[in-house]
Each structure stands twice: as structure tokens, then as C-alpha cells.
């Protein structure tokens, strides 16, 4: 490979020169426009269509379909109407633990807001944005605490939030740990590198069926284990949290490799000199990690976690195949909720659920990026 | 090339103490077991008869049960073209869409890292107005090509007149976030519009429909991942090349891409895996000719309950090529990089 | 990688050559449809798709029409075909589907009216088809839209050997069913030393759970013939889901959820069948599939140990005027035997062929000829005896001709038991027609199924369950239009004023 050798060779012919110069001038557009146009073409249309669909009701007319505009009826049904228990859950009376958790989290929010308000970076826009974000986050926390830490039951929104929070954090910790282990100079590390990728390569539907085989308490491979602990009689998959656990284990199994390989590639691209210099300065492993490795891979971390959050919110295959959302509605995620009513031809209601999901993910995504991007950039 | 050093791979050049090494191996093998055991179960299930699958856990072939190739025979001979046709489709669609996605995506990612964009609110506003006009035309009953042309005309007109007056706009980070936000809507909400889109273009049940859709769907992921890798490429190399008179395209192709190979390979693998395994869009955009393998896997659960034995065979033959590719490409992830910046 | 690709290519070429050869040998007698291709969509088999694919070449030889069988995964067939028809994509000329979906397909006019064709086709032997399938299942608003290829209804299967040994009789009522199940629960039924289960049902959510529940509820809800209907009041379209009959059925269902495998709430019909044919359950409730499955030596350990009976009934039924459960009498239960009202439930309705109205005339003719060919006794009497086809008997001649049955591996006694149960269900004038109105999928798969799952999981109480189903159904009915839904419901039951 030669970098310096022949940059000018291209310019040799005379007809090429004006074209090339022109192209160079538009390089900014040439680089980014294909991607932007493709995404635009394939996102605007579905986005607008499904927004319109979420405000309407599907009917079949002679030889075709008709969409009847119904305003916000589909949303109202989810938030206030007969689907509210399904979507938001049922809240019970608050327990002391619930109150303590609420007080602690709200206190933290208040403290963060206060610190920002007294800090040097205060702007009106920033403050409004933060107050708004805190309000929405507070509402979500209230919902989670009221349905999970009480005698109530969580709706599909809360279940999805739980999936995302647990899955992504465990996946990140596992993926990071494995990446750190694998970058070491250990014999056989190339073997681990490939093996650890395997779960990601199976089609998600396939993983779901695979886990359905694995968690079977009567003929699955772990039968001796269940039998030993006396779990065959209570069948943990028919217990709400047991079933959710099964779904989460499957998701963690499948997607830890994603985080693993992104972080691995990020650590591999780190400049050596930094680490060597730190080691010469007498830093131990932990210090090297916290002072050098972690800040350096922070941009990759931000990205990979954001992608996992976005994809994690769309979890559908595992709960769909493993439990079909049961027992009851215990494992039903938002996308599965949308999918179930979509299959029953309630396309409008389904689009409304999808849009609620979009709103929540957008909120989480923007908050997350705004919270971490500056730090990643500063590092 | 003297100024660039090749490195052997990993970060920690310090020697590892024996206890640390033992612990590392324990952890690594534990996770290896967690990863491989389910796959082992797939492999043995593919060798069982239905009776053995339903009869309880049998672990080791020849000891616990007599393995049989019945399921393999069914998939390869009884289903024959119903296996091979989707297989070919999956390979073609997966590789093509991944190649296009990685190419377009890394270009955009590079641009977002090294160039400064400022999309004016005026331009965005013009676009919205143009879009609204197009929508109105279509809703009012006009044919969609007319709406499209009208929309584009209005957009260009506004862009060149009114939009220039607006100074403020969105920058690179906003563009990147806009891109990734396109993945937030679950496919179940977008699949019908996409279906109608391709139906209008008469492209249903073709490779093209799948390739285009997958490209659009996975571009944001490529952009985001590659952005971080490009950021870690030392800018000095590019600057000196630019001073030498290299065009942006040449810098991108000859300097930036080679330096980002680990990232490219990792990203390629992901996108390939996503495209290889996608279900819902494939279900709707195909009917007879372009069906892909995930449909075949899902189809093994029909009125008689999941046919575990066939499903296992299908999953195994599905991941085979991807594993081969991972093994082949692993070298590039591991190879280490051109590290160290320009010295002179 | 390239080697794998090369091999795949070689294989593909090979397959292509074979296919080309097999197409070449086409000698014809009557090529009236030559040059026509019929695109038929159904779900990925082997069931249903297998016999269609197997017989397509013979049909082509006879008529010249090429039949292309397109398959999509079972779970998405309904959506896929409906999307195709409603957006006028029309990539399918015919579909072999669940006639229950007619409620969504017929009113907007996606399906071809077959009434005259059926009348004029003597080879089809329309009157040989059992009256329920002819007059109700294939018919909507008095017109024929589908050709039955399969007879689906639920029955109860029991382990004859076990019941005989303990001196028990096959269950007649749901109370009998429960007491037999309780008797065997926890005992070792297949000699492997592990405790087994009294009854195995498919209670998983979004699977077959709601059909099982309707099979139970039907006995309490419908007693005066198919036209009475088991889902709605045929005058007001008020759901029949909040009354003592529904409560009784829910109570039975909940009891059964506890007399079975511990994982029962997460088991679909595939699981329950697997357990039953490996000898782990004394009782099960299922479609006709268990019959052929139980004699299949590669899957079953209970050959000749299985008996089948018509769905258990009830001695008390809902008196619709007083909305109370009352004892059966001659006026209330005209079809009762020994004071027990049986309401066999034609769940799902049996796979049937229908033709896309938008197809060209010639293709429609060819498609009808193909569906008729599949249904004619010469073909179907063999197909219904083969387990792999997924076809269950639906013609009178399927019962009179015992040859194919014993040839398929059933003993005489087993065949007699199995067919006896089917026949007694088929001939019942009190058979329950599955719900067939626009958006049936919502009423059953979404509203009813979710409520049942929540009830079984203990998320909601008995009365909450009944209120929830009723409210959801009423809300949907009002949303679509009560009058139009009522018309559709009455049409499906062939009620004409």
C-alpha cells in the first residue's frame, strides 16, 4: 500500500481536471448525500404513513381498503381507555419501599436540576429542556414504581423499560469484561474471539425457539437442574418474573456479542503509547482502565449502548416465541403488543402503540445522547 | 511507509501474572460454555427423532440415543428447492445489501466526522412544504409520480429562493441523530407502507426490494459505528495527504478506509448478520421467488407445533456461512492497525 | 466460503436439471387449461401444502394447468393474504386457508362466489360433504365461497388402556373430565417412573387456548342447533360472555389449568400433543390430528391405546331468556343425549380452498378445477388417512370406506373409535360454528385470548375476566358498527328472515 506515491497520477489527463476539481468542491455532498437520500426515501414515507394510520381506523371496502380518520381515539384508548391496564399497567397502593425509592429518585432529580441551575453553564433553553426531561423521566419512574413495587402489575410499556434497562446494562458489563479479557496476550484468544460472536449470528426467531427448548422444564437439557432444585413442579416459566427472566437471559445471550465486538475493535484501535506511558508511571490495571482505556473507548461505548437501547426497545421475537407474552401479559413488550393487535387487523391501534414507543425511545435517546455526548467529546 | 508502524494486535504488552491468567481462562471458558452449550443442543436436536426430542433430555449421541440424519434428509432432499432457493436468496440479498450499506454508510460517517455540515432551517422548512404538497396531491387523487415531481419542483424552487435567507440550522450531530432515529419505529409499523411502496414500483418478490430496504434500514448503524472508528484515525495523515494534493475521495479510499479496517470488518459482520436474519420485512416483500431463510425457520412452527428437529437443521445450515465468514474476517479485526501517527 | 458457494451452485444446477426433466414428461389427455398457471398460497407444511404439491403434477397431466404452491409461515398467512388482496397486488389466484377468515374476506368482495360452479360440478359430489361443512362452513350469506378440503373440530382423546384398567368410562360431561383428570394426575402413566398428568391442554397465550375454552363453554352456551350461535345474541349482538354459562366454563378451565403439566400455561398444541403421544397424559382436547399422530411409530408410544369421544357436554345449559343455568329438558336441549347437551366445536373450520375474485376468468376456472380435484372422493379419501397431510375426514364416504384407514396403520378398533367420535360430532345438528365476522381475529385472538391468559395467570378475577371480554367485544362492535356486525354474524349462521 502506498499513500504518498501517486495522488497526482489521477489528474494526468486534461479532461479530468475540471471534473475532478468540481467533484472535490462537492465532496461534502457526494459523501453524505447517497446515505441521506436513501434513508430519507425509506423513512419519511413510512413515518408519515404510520402517523396517519395511527390516527385512523382500518376498514375493508368493496375490493380495497379504507382508512377512516378518528383523531386521537387510538391513543386515548391506550392512555385512558379500555387498553390502559394493558399498556400502562395497574397500580396498587404504594408500599414503604416504593415511597422510599420514589423519594430517593426524585431527590436525585431535584439535586441535579439545582446543581445545573446554580452552575456556570445555565441557559434558558438548557433549563427548559432539563425541566421537561426531568418531568417525563419522573413520570416514567412513577409508573415503574407504582406497577412493579406494589400489588399492581406492569403494562407493556413498563415491561419494555425493564427489559431495556436490565438487558443493556448486563450486556454492556459482560461485553466489556469479555473484550478486556480477550485483548490480553493469551494463547487461544482468536478462538474466543470467534466463539463469542456466535450467538449474534443466529436469526432472532431461531434464538427464541432455541431458548424455548432450553427453558423447558420437562424435556429440556436443564431438566436435571430443575429437578434438583425442585423447580419442575412450579415451572418457573409460568411465573411472571421467571418468564421475564427467561426472556432477558435470551436477549443477553444473543446481544452481548454485539457490544463485545464493538468494544474489542475500539480497544484494539487505542494508541499503545498511552497505556505504556501509564504503566511506566506505575499505574495498576484498574487505574490504566479508568484513566486511559475507558475514556478512550467512551465514544464507542456511547454509540454501542445507544444502538442497543434503540434495538432493545423493539424486542419482540423472544417474548413472542418463548411465552407469546404470557403468563397473562407478564412478558409482553411494546413491539409485541403492537404486533399482536396488528395481526388482529387493528392497524391503527398498532401504529398508535408503535408511535408511543417511538416517543419514549426518542426521549430516552435524546436524553442519553445529550447526557453523554459532551462527556465523550471532552474525553 | 516508514513513518507508519504495524502493530501486532493488542493493547496490553505487559506480561500477565499466572493467577491473573488462570482467572482469565476460567472466565473465558465459562462464557465459552454458555455460548456453546445451546449450540450443542441444536446440533444434537438435529440428530434426534421427534420421539427422542419429546421424550426428555438426551445429551450424548450413541450413548443416550441413536443419532439419525432423518431431519437433514428432509431438509436437503424432501424440501430440496424449498431449502436451496431461500438459501441463494439469503446469500445474494445479504451480501449485496451489506456491501452497499457499508460503502454508503462509511462515506457518510467519514463526512460527518471530517466535514462540517450546516443544514439550514430554511432548507428543512422547504422540504416539509414540498412534502406537504406532494402528500396533498396524492391524497387528492393524483398519481404518485405527479406528486413526486411537484414536490421536488417546489423544493428546488424554495431552496434557491426563500431558504437562503435563513442562517441557523442543524449540524453534524443532529444529522447523525436523525439517522439513528430512523431505527426507532418498530418494523411492524413500517412494513405495510414499505410494502405499498414496492407494490407501486412493481418490485415485490424481488431481490431488489429486499436489498434496497435492508440498505436503508441498516445505514444508520453503519454510520454510527464507523463514525467512532474514523474519529480514532489520526487526522494528521489526511492533512499531509491533502497538502500533497490528494482529493478527498483518494484520501478516503487510500488512507482512511485501510486504517479503519477493524471497524469496517466488525460493521460488515453486524450488518450482514442483520440482513441475513431479518424476518418481518422479508415476509411481506416476498412471496414465491425471493423468500429468505428466516421465513423457512419460522415456518417450522405450524399447526403441529414447532418441528424442533427441522428447525435445528435449518438454524445450523443458516449460521454455517456466517461463521465461516467470521473466521475468515477475524484476522482483520485481530491484525492490529497502523498505529502511531505521522512522524515528519 | 467460495467453495461452499460453489457447492451450493452445483447443487442448485442439479436441482434445476431434475426439475426440468420432470417437467418434460408431460403427456396429456385433456389439455383444456394448458398454458395456465394457478398460484395457490397456503402455509408452509408439510401439512396441507404437501398433498397440494404432491397432486399438482397429476392435475397438470390431466388438465394442462400448472399449479404453483406458494407457502408462507402459518402465523402470518392471514395477514399476508389479506394484505395482498386488499392492496390489489393479487399475487395469488387461490388460497387454501381457514374459512373462519371469510368474515374478513367475503364482505369486501375479495373472494369468488362459487355457488354455481359447485352446483354444476358433478365430480365434486357436493352432497357427499357433511352437511355442517357444506351448509355452514363453506357458506356465507347463503352463497358458497370455499371448497372444504379438511374437517376440523375438537374432540376429547383419552387413554383407553388406563381408563379401562381403572374401570372408568370416557367423559360425558366436563365434570367427568375433571374427575378423570384428577384421578390420574401425578400417577406414572407410561412406566418411566416419573409422575405424569391427568390432562394436557394447550393453554399458551396467542396459541390455541381460546379454542379450548370455547369447546368447554359451547356445552353450556349453545343447545338449540348451529343457528343459535355461541358467541353473540343474534338479535342484539350482545356478547354471550358475561353470564353463568361463561362463568361455569371459566371455572372448569381454571381447574383444568391445575390438573396438568406444571408448564401448561406455556404450552401450545404442539407441546400437548407431544406429551399425549408419548404417554404422559390421560386426557387431551384436540383436533383430529391426534388420531393419525398416535399411530405414527416415529412419534408415538401409545399406538392402539387411544380412544376418542365427542366433546363432553353439560347437563345444565344457559337459558337465554332468564340468563340462568338450568337443567336440560326437551325444549331447552332438543339434541341432548341422556340429558347431556353436547356442542361439538368446529374450531378453525377446516382448511378450505377459495379463489381470488380478481384473477382472470380462465385462471379462476382452472383454480376451481384444481380445488374440486383435491376434494373429490378419489383423492381426498386417501389423503385424510395420511397423518402428514393434516386433512381430517369431512365427507360421508370417508367413513364408509375403511380400507385406507386400516392401510394407514390404525387397528380396526382404533379406526372405529376415531371415526366414531368424528362422525358423531359431524352429524350433530348442534355443532358450533366458529366466529366469522369482520375482525374475528380481534374478538378471539386478541380480546378473548388475552383475557383468558390473564385469568389463568391470576392477573384478573373471574368477574373481571367476563367484564373485560364483554367490554372489549362491545367496544369493537360499536367501533365497526353494531348493525353491520350483527348482519355479518347472522349471515355466517345462515339466518335469513
mmCIF file of C-alpha atoms in Angstrom, chain B residues 2-227:
data_model
loop_
_atom_site.group_PDB
_atom_site.id
_atom_site.type_symbol
_atom_site.label_atom_id
_atom_site.label_comp_id
_atom_site.label_asym_id
_atom_site.label_seq_id
_atom_site.Cartn_x
_atom_site.Cartn_y
_atom_site.Cartn_z
ATOM 1 C CA UNK B 2 8.433 4.207 7.021
ATOM 2 C CA UNK B 3 6.591 6.589 9.202
ATOM 3 C CA UNK B 4 3.830 4.129 9.906
ATOM 4 C CA UNK B 5 4.359 1.189 12.191
ATOM 5 C CA UNK B 6 2.422 -2.001 12.146
ATOM 6 C CA UNK B 7 1.493 -3.439 15.486
ATOM 7 C CA UNK B 8 0.748 -6.974 16.464
ATOM 8 C CA UNK B 9 -2.660 -6.571 17.936
ATOM 9 C CA UNK B 10 -3.492 -5.975 21.496
ATOM 10 C CA UNK B 11 -3.108 -3.235 23.974
ATOM 11 C CA UNK B 12 -1.552 -4.780 26.970
ATOM 12 C CA UNK B 13 2.051 -5.548 26.293
ATOM 13 C CA UNK B 14 2.746 -6.132 29.936
ATOM 14 C CA UNK B 15 3.231 -9.746 30.878
ATOM 15 C CA UNK B 16 0.326 -11.392 32.646
ATOM 16 C CA UNK B 17 0.816 -12.960 36.007
ATOM 17 C CA UNK B 18 -0.095 -16.603 36.483
ATOM 18 C CA UNK B 19 -3.114 -16.138 38.794
ATOM 19 C CA UNK B 20 -4.492 -13.439 36.527
ATOM 20 C CA UNK B 21 -4.084 -15.720 33.584
ATOM 21 C CA UNK B 22 -5.833 -18.602 35.337
ATOM 22 C CA UNK B 23 -8.733 -16.383 36.317
ATOM 23 C CA UNK B 24 -8.955 -15.039 32.801
ATOM 24 C CA UNK B 25 -9.116 -18.517 31.386
ATOM 25 C CA UNK B 26 -11.745 -19.595 33.861
ATOM 26 C CA UNK B 27 -13.889 -16.640 32.895
ATOM 27 C CA UNK B 28 -13.288 -17.133 29.198
ATOM 28 C CA UNK B 29 -14.098 -20.814 29.289
ATOM 29 C CA UNK B 30 -17.164 -20.237 31.410
ATOM 30 C CA UNK B 31 -18.562 -17.882 28.803
ATOM 31 C CA UNK B 32 -17.457 -20.241 26.034
ATOM 32 C CA UNK B 33 -19.563 -22.911 27.687
ATOM 33 C CA UNK B 34 -22.532 -20.557 27.984
ATOM 34 C CA UNK B 35 -22.221 -19.755 24.299
ATOM 35 C CA UNK B 36 -21.568 -23.226 23.010
ATOM 36 C CA UNK B 37 -23.941 -25.311 25.077
ATOM 37 C CA UNK B 38 -27.123 -24.005 23.384
ATOM 38 C CA UNK B 39 -25.456 -24.564 20.031
ATOM 39 C CA UNK B 40 -24.500 -28.059 21.059
ATOM 40 C CA UNK B 41 -28.130 -28.653 21.953
ATOM 41 C CA UNK B 42 -29.132 -27.503 18.482
ATOM 42 C CA UNK B 43 -26.636 -29.880 16.964
ATOM 43 C CA UNK B 44 -27.874 -32.911 18.904
ATOM 44 C CA UNK B 45 -31.509 -31.975 18.377
ATOM 45 C CA UNK B 46 -30.826 -32.016 14.656
ATOM 46 C CA UNK B 47 -29.804 -35.662 15.026
ATOM 47 C CA UNK B 48 -32.821 -36.824 17.004
ATOM 48 C CA UNK B 49 -36.140 -38.301 16.078
ATOM 49 C CA UNK B 50 -39.285 -36.471 17.231
ATOM 50 C CA UNK B 51 -39.806 -39.182 19.804
ATOM 51 C CA UNK B 52 -36.406 -38.543 21.353
ATOM 52 C CA UNK B 53 -36.933 -34.788 21.376
ATOM 53 C CA UNK B 54 -40.277 -35.106 23.122
ATOM 54 C CA UNK B 55 -39.228 -37.953 25.350
ATOM 55 C CA UNK B 56 -36.945 -35.991 27.625
ATOM 56 C CA UNK B 57 -33.434 -34.711 27.692
ATOM 57 C CA UNK B 58 -30.945 -36.935 25.890
ATOM 58 C CA UNK B 59 -27.486 -35.479 25.731
ATOM 59 C CA UNK B 60 -24.874 -37.567 24.053
ATOM 60 C CA UNK B 61 -25.354 -39.277 20.700
ATOM 61 C CA UNK B 62 -24.685 -43.017 20.616
ATOM 62 C CA UNK B 63 -24.752 -43.160 24.392
ATOM 63 C CA UNK B 64 -28.154 -41.648 25.202
ATOM 64 C CA UNK B 65 -29.780 -42.015 21.820
ATOM 65 C CA UNK B 66 -29.092 -43.316 18.345
ATOM 66 C CA UNK B 67 -28.454 -40.350 16.068
ATOM 67 C CA UNK B 68 -30.256 -40.181 12.762
ATOM 68 C CA UNK B 69 -29.926 -37.986 9.700
ATOM 69 C CA UNK B 70 -33.676 -38.045 9.004
ATOM 70 C CA UNK B 71 -34.114 -34.331 9.575
ATOM 71 C CA UNK B 72 -31.136 -33.489 7.378
ATOM 72 C CA UNK B 73 -32.534 -35.725 4.716
ATOM 73 C CA UNK B 74 -35.877 -33.974 4.931
ATOM 74 C CA UNK B 75 -34.366 -30.501 4.625
ATOM 75 C CA UNK B 76 -31.979 -31.349 1.784
ATOM 76 C CA UNK B 77 -33.947 -33.873 -0.198
ATOM 77 C CA UNK B 78 -37.633 -33.668 0.621
ATOM 78 C CA UNK B 79 -37.703 -29.884 0.673
ATOM 79 C CA UNK B 80 -34.910 -29.592 -1.870
ATOM 80 C CA UNK B 81 -35.529 -26.353 -3.711
ATOM 81 C CA UNK B 82 -37.597 -25.018 -0.852
ATOM 82 C CA UNK B 83 -34.328 -25.001 1.050
ATOM 83 C CA UNK B 84 -31.903 -24.055 -1.709
ATOM 84 C CA UNK B 85 -33.922 -21.242 -3.222
ATOM 85 C CA UNK B 86 -34.248 -19.305 0.044
ATOM 86 C CA UNK B 87 -30.630 -20.085 0.705
ATOM 87 C CA UNK B 88 -29.498 -18.482 -2.523
ATOM 88 C CA UNK B 89 -31.779 -15.535 -1.871
ATOM 89 C CA UNK B 90 -30.373 -15.047 1.588
ATOM 90 C CA UNK B 91 -26.799 -15.144 0.335
ATOM 91 C CA UNK B 92 -27.393 -12.746 -2.524
ATOM 92 C CA UNK B 93 -29.525 -10.301 -0.576
ATOM 93 C CA UNK B 94 -27.318 -10.443 2.499
ATOM 94 C CA UNK B 95 -24.009 -9.884 0.765
ATOM 95 C CA UNK B 96 -25.205 -7.293 -1.720
ATOM 96 C CA UNK B 97 -27.106 -5.169 0.725
ATOM 97 C CA UNK B 98 -24.281 -5.367 3.245
ATOM 98 C CA UNK B 99 -21.671 -4.300 0.718
ATOM 99 C CA UNK B 100 -23.751 -1.333 -0.415
ATOM 100 C CA UNK B 101 -24.662 -0.377 3.129
ATOM 101 C CA UNK B 102 -21.094 -0.449 4.385
ATOM 102 C CA UNK B 103 -19.873 1.574 1.417
ATOM 103 C CA UNK B 104 -22.519 4.297 1.592
ATOM 104 C CA UNK B 105 -22.535 4.279 5.361
ATOM 105 C CA UNK B 106 -18.813 4.696 5.808
ATOM 106 C CA UNK B 107 -18.776 7.524 3.281
ATOM 107 C CA UNK B 108 -21.453 9.325 5.225
ATOM 108 C CA UNK B 109 -19.757 8.543 8.527
ATOM 109 C CA UNK B 110 -16.448 9.898 7.277
ATOM 110 C CA UNK B 111 -18.155 13.009 6.030
ATOM 111 C CA UNK B 112 -19.845 13.519 9.391
ATOM 112 C CA UNK B 113 -16.512 13.216 11.178
ATOM 113 C CA UNK B 114 -14.289 15.287 8.928
ATOM 114 C CA UNK B 115 -16.576 17.772 7.266
ATOM 115 C CA UNK B 116 -18.823 20.380 8.747
ATOM 116 C CA UNK B 117 -22.431 20.451 7.685
ATOM 117 C CA UNK B 118 -24.957 23.096 8.347
ATOM 118 C CA UNK B 119 -28.403 22.275 7.088
ATOM 119 C CA UNK B 120 -30.392 25.472 7.283
ATOM 120 C CA UNK B 121 -33.813 25.512 8.863
ATOM 121 C CA UNK B 122 -34.893 27.150 5.638
ATOM 122 C CA UNK B 123 -33.956 24.060 3.670
ATOM 123 C CA UNK B 124 -35.723 21.809 6.118
ATOM 124 C CA UNK B 125 -38.766 24.039 6.028
ATOM 125 C CA UNK B 126 -38.789 23.974 2.213
ATOM 126 C CA UNK B 127 -38.591 20.244 2.307
ATOM 127 C CA UNK B 128 -41.552 19.990 4.658
ATOM 128 C CA UNK B 129 -43.607 22.304 2.470
ATOM 129 C CA UNK B 130 -42.672 20.356 -0.649
ATOM 130 C CA UNK B 131 -43.550 17.125 1.083
ATOM 131 C CA UNK B 132 -46.894 18.511 2.198
ATOM 132 C CA UNK B 133 -47.658 19.490 -1.392
ATOM 133 C CA UNK B 134 -46.742 16.034 -2.627
ATOM 134 C CA UNK B 135 -48.938 14.431 0.029
ATOM 135 C CA UNK B 136 -51.843 16.706 -0.809
ATOM 136 C CA UNK B 137 -51.526 15.835 -4.499
ATOM 137 C CA UNK B 138 -51.558 12.124 -3.749
ATOM 138 C CA UNK B 139 -54.388 12.330 -1.221
ATOM 139 C CA UNK B 140 -56.407 14.445 -3.635
ATOM 140 C CA UNK B 141 -56.248 11.543 -6.015
ATOM 141 C CA UNK B 142 -53.357 12.463 -8.271
ATOM 142 C CA UNK B 143 -50.985 9.707 -9.344
ATOM 143 C CA UNK B 144 -47.906 9.491 -7.157
ATOM 144 C CA UNK B 145 -45.337 10.327 -9.851
ATOM 145 C CA UNK B 146 -47.067 13.674 -10.328
ATOM 146 C CA UNK B 147 -46.950 14.313 -6.602
ATOM 147 C CA UNK B 148 -43.292 13.402 -6.537
ATOM 148 C CA UNK B 149 -42.384 15.709 -9.386
ATOM 149 C CA UNK B 150 -44.435 18.576 -7.971
ATOM 150 C CA UNK B 151 -42.819 18.112 -4.597
ATOM 151 C CA UNK B 152 -39.302 18.122 -5.998
ATOM 152 C CA UNK B 153 -40.006 21.181 -8.138
ATOM 153 C CA UNK B 154 -41.363 23.136 -5.203
ATOM 154 C CA UNK B 155 -38.466 22.024 -3.041
ATOM 155 C CA UNK B 156 -35.814 23.197 -5.511
ATOM 156 C CA UNK B 157 -37.658 26.459 -6.058
ATOM 157 C CA UNK B 158 -37.972 27.231 -2.365
ATOM 158 C CA UNK B 159 -34.453 26.088 -1.641
ATOM 159 C CA UNK B 160 -32.982 28.515 -4.124
ATOM 160 C CA UNK B 161 -35.086 31.471 -3.071
ATOM 161 C CA UNK B 162 -36.574 31.716 0.373
ATOM 162 C CA UNK B 163 -34.433 29.136 2.150
ATOM 163 C CA UNK B 164 -31.204 31.017 1.581
ATOM 164 C CA UNK B 165 -32.304 33.749 3.897
ATOM 165 C CA UNK B 166 -32.261 31.519 6.962
ATOM 166 C CA UNK B 167 -28.888 31.311 8.616
ATOM 167 C CA UNK B 168 -29.367 28.955 11.547
ATOM 168 C CA UNK B 169 -29.540 25.221 11.104
ATOM 169 C CA UNK B 170 -28.678 21.764 12.313
ATOM 170 C CA UNK B 171 -25.132 20.410 12.474
ATOM 171 C CA UNK B 172 -23.364 17.099 12.155
ATOM 172 C CA UNK B 173 -24.505 15.610 15.451
ATOM 173 C CA UNK B 174 -28.093 16.414 14.643
ATOM 174 C CA UNK B 175 -27.819 14.738 11.268
ATOM 175 C CA UNK B 176 -26.329 11.666 12.904
ATOM 176 C CA UNK B 177 -29.091 11.543 15.483
ATOM 177 C CA UNK B 178 -31.708 11.998 12.803
ATOM 178 C CA UNK B 179 -30.255 8.994 11.027
ATOM 179 C CA UNK B 180 -30.251 6.706 14.029
ATOM 180 C CA UNK B 181 -33.716 7.854 14.995
ATOM 181 C CA UNK B 182 -34.962 6.208 11.820
ATOM 182 C CA UNK B 183 -34.450 2.879 13.521
ATOM 183 C CA UNK B 184 -36.697 3.716 16.430
ATOM 184 C CA UNK B 185 -40.016 2.849 14.849
ATOM 185 C CA UNK B 186 -40.607 -0.902 15.096
ATOM 186 C CA UNK B 187 -40.763 -2.672 11.740
ATOM 187 C CA UNK B 188 -44.349 -3.697 12.372
ATOM 188 C CA UNK B 189 -45.376 -0.062 11.896
ATOM 189 C CA UNK B 190 -43.384 0.492 8.744
ATOM 190 C CA UNK B 191 -43.781 -2.757 6.905
ATOM 191 C CA UNK B 192 -47.147 -2.025 5.282
ATOM 192 C CA UNK B 193 -46.072 1.373 3.887
ATOM 193 C CA UNK B 194 -42.901 -0.213 2.554
ATOM 194 C CA UNK B 195 -44.981 -2.980 1.037
ATOM 195 C CA UNK B 196 -47.181 -0.460 -0.759
ATOM 196 C CA UNK B 197 -44.097 1.448 -1.870
ATOM 197 C CA UNK B 198 -42.647 -1.585 -3.625
ATOM 198 C CA UNK B 199 -46.007 -2.673 -4.893
ATOM 199 C CA UNK B 200 -46.244 0.673 -6.724
ATOM 200 C CA UNK B 201 -42.770 0.139 -8.131
ATOM 201 C CA UNK B 202 -43.728 -3.411 -9.134
ATOM 202 C CA UNK B 203 -40.742 -4.732 -7.256
ATOM 203 C CA UNK B 204 -42.468 -7.062 -4.812
ATOM 204 C CA UNK B 205 -40.908 -10.501 -4.534
ATOM 205 C CA UNK B 206 -37.573 -9.421 -5.995
ATOM 206 C CA UNK B 207 -34.072 -9.245 -4.606
ATOM 207 C CA UNK B 208 -34.002 -5.536 -5.359
ATOM 208 C CA UNK B 209 -36.800 -4.772 -2.908
ATOM 209 C CA UNK B 210 -35.035 -6.553 -0.075
ATOM 210 C CA UNK B 211 -31.621 -5.136 -0.908
ATOM 211 C CA UNK B 212 -32.911 -1.571 -1.039
ATOM 212 C CA UNK B 213 -34.904 -1.907 2.170
ATOM 213 C CA UNK B 214 -32.081 -3.513 4.107
ATOM 214 C CA UNK B 215 -29.655 -0.899 2.867
ATOM 215 C CA UNK B 216 -31.902 1.883 4.091
ATOM 216 C CA UNK B 217 -32.642 0.152 7.351
ATOM 217 C CA UNK B 218 -29.044 -0.595 8.278
ATOM 218 C CA UNK B 219 -27.329 2.547 7.046
ATOM 219 C CA UNK B 220 -27.783 4.366 10.373
ATOM 220 C CA UNK B 221 -25.990 1.592 12.232
ATOM 221 C CA UNK B 222 -23.054 1.705 9.854
ATOM 222 C CA UNK B 223 -22.882 5.485 10.076
ATOM 223 C CA UNK B 224 -22.817 5.435 13.849
ATOM 224 C CA UNK B 225 -20.301 2.669 14.251
ATOM 225 C CA UNK B 226 -17.940 3.919 11.561
ATOM 226 C CA UNK B 227 -18.068 7.468 12.890
#
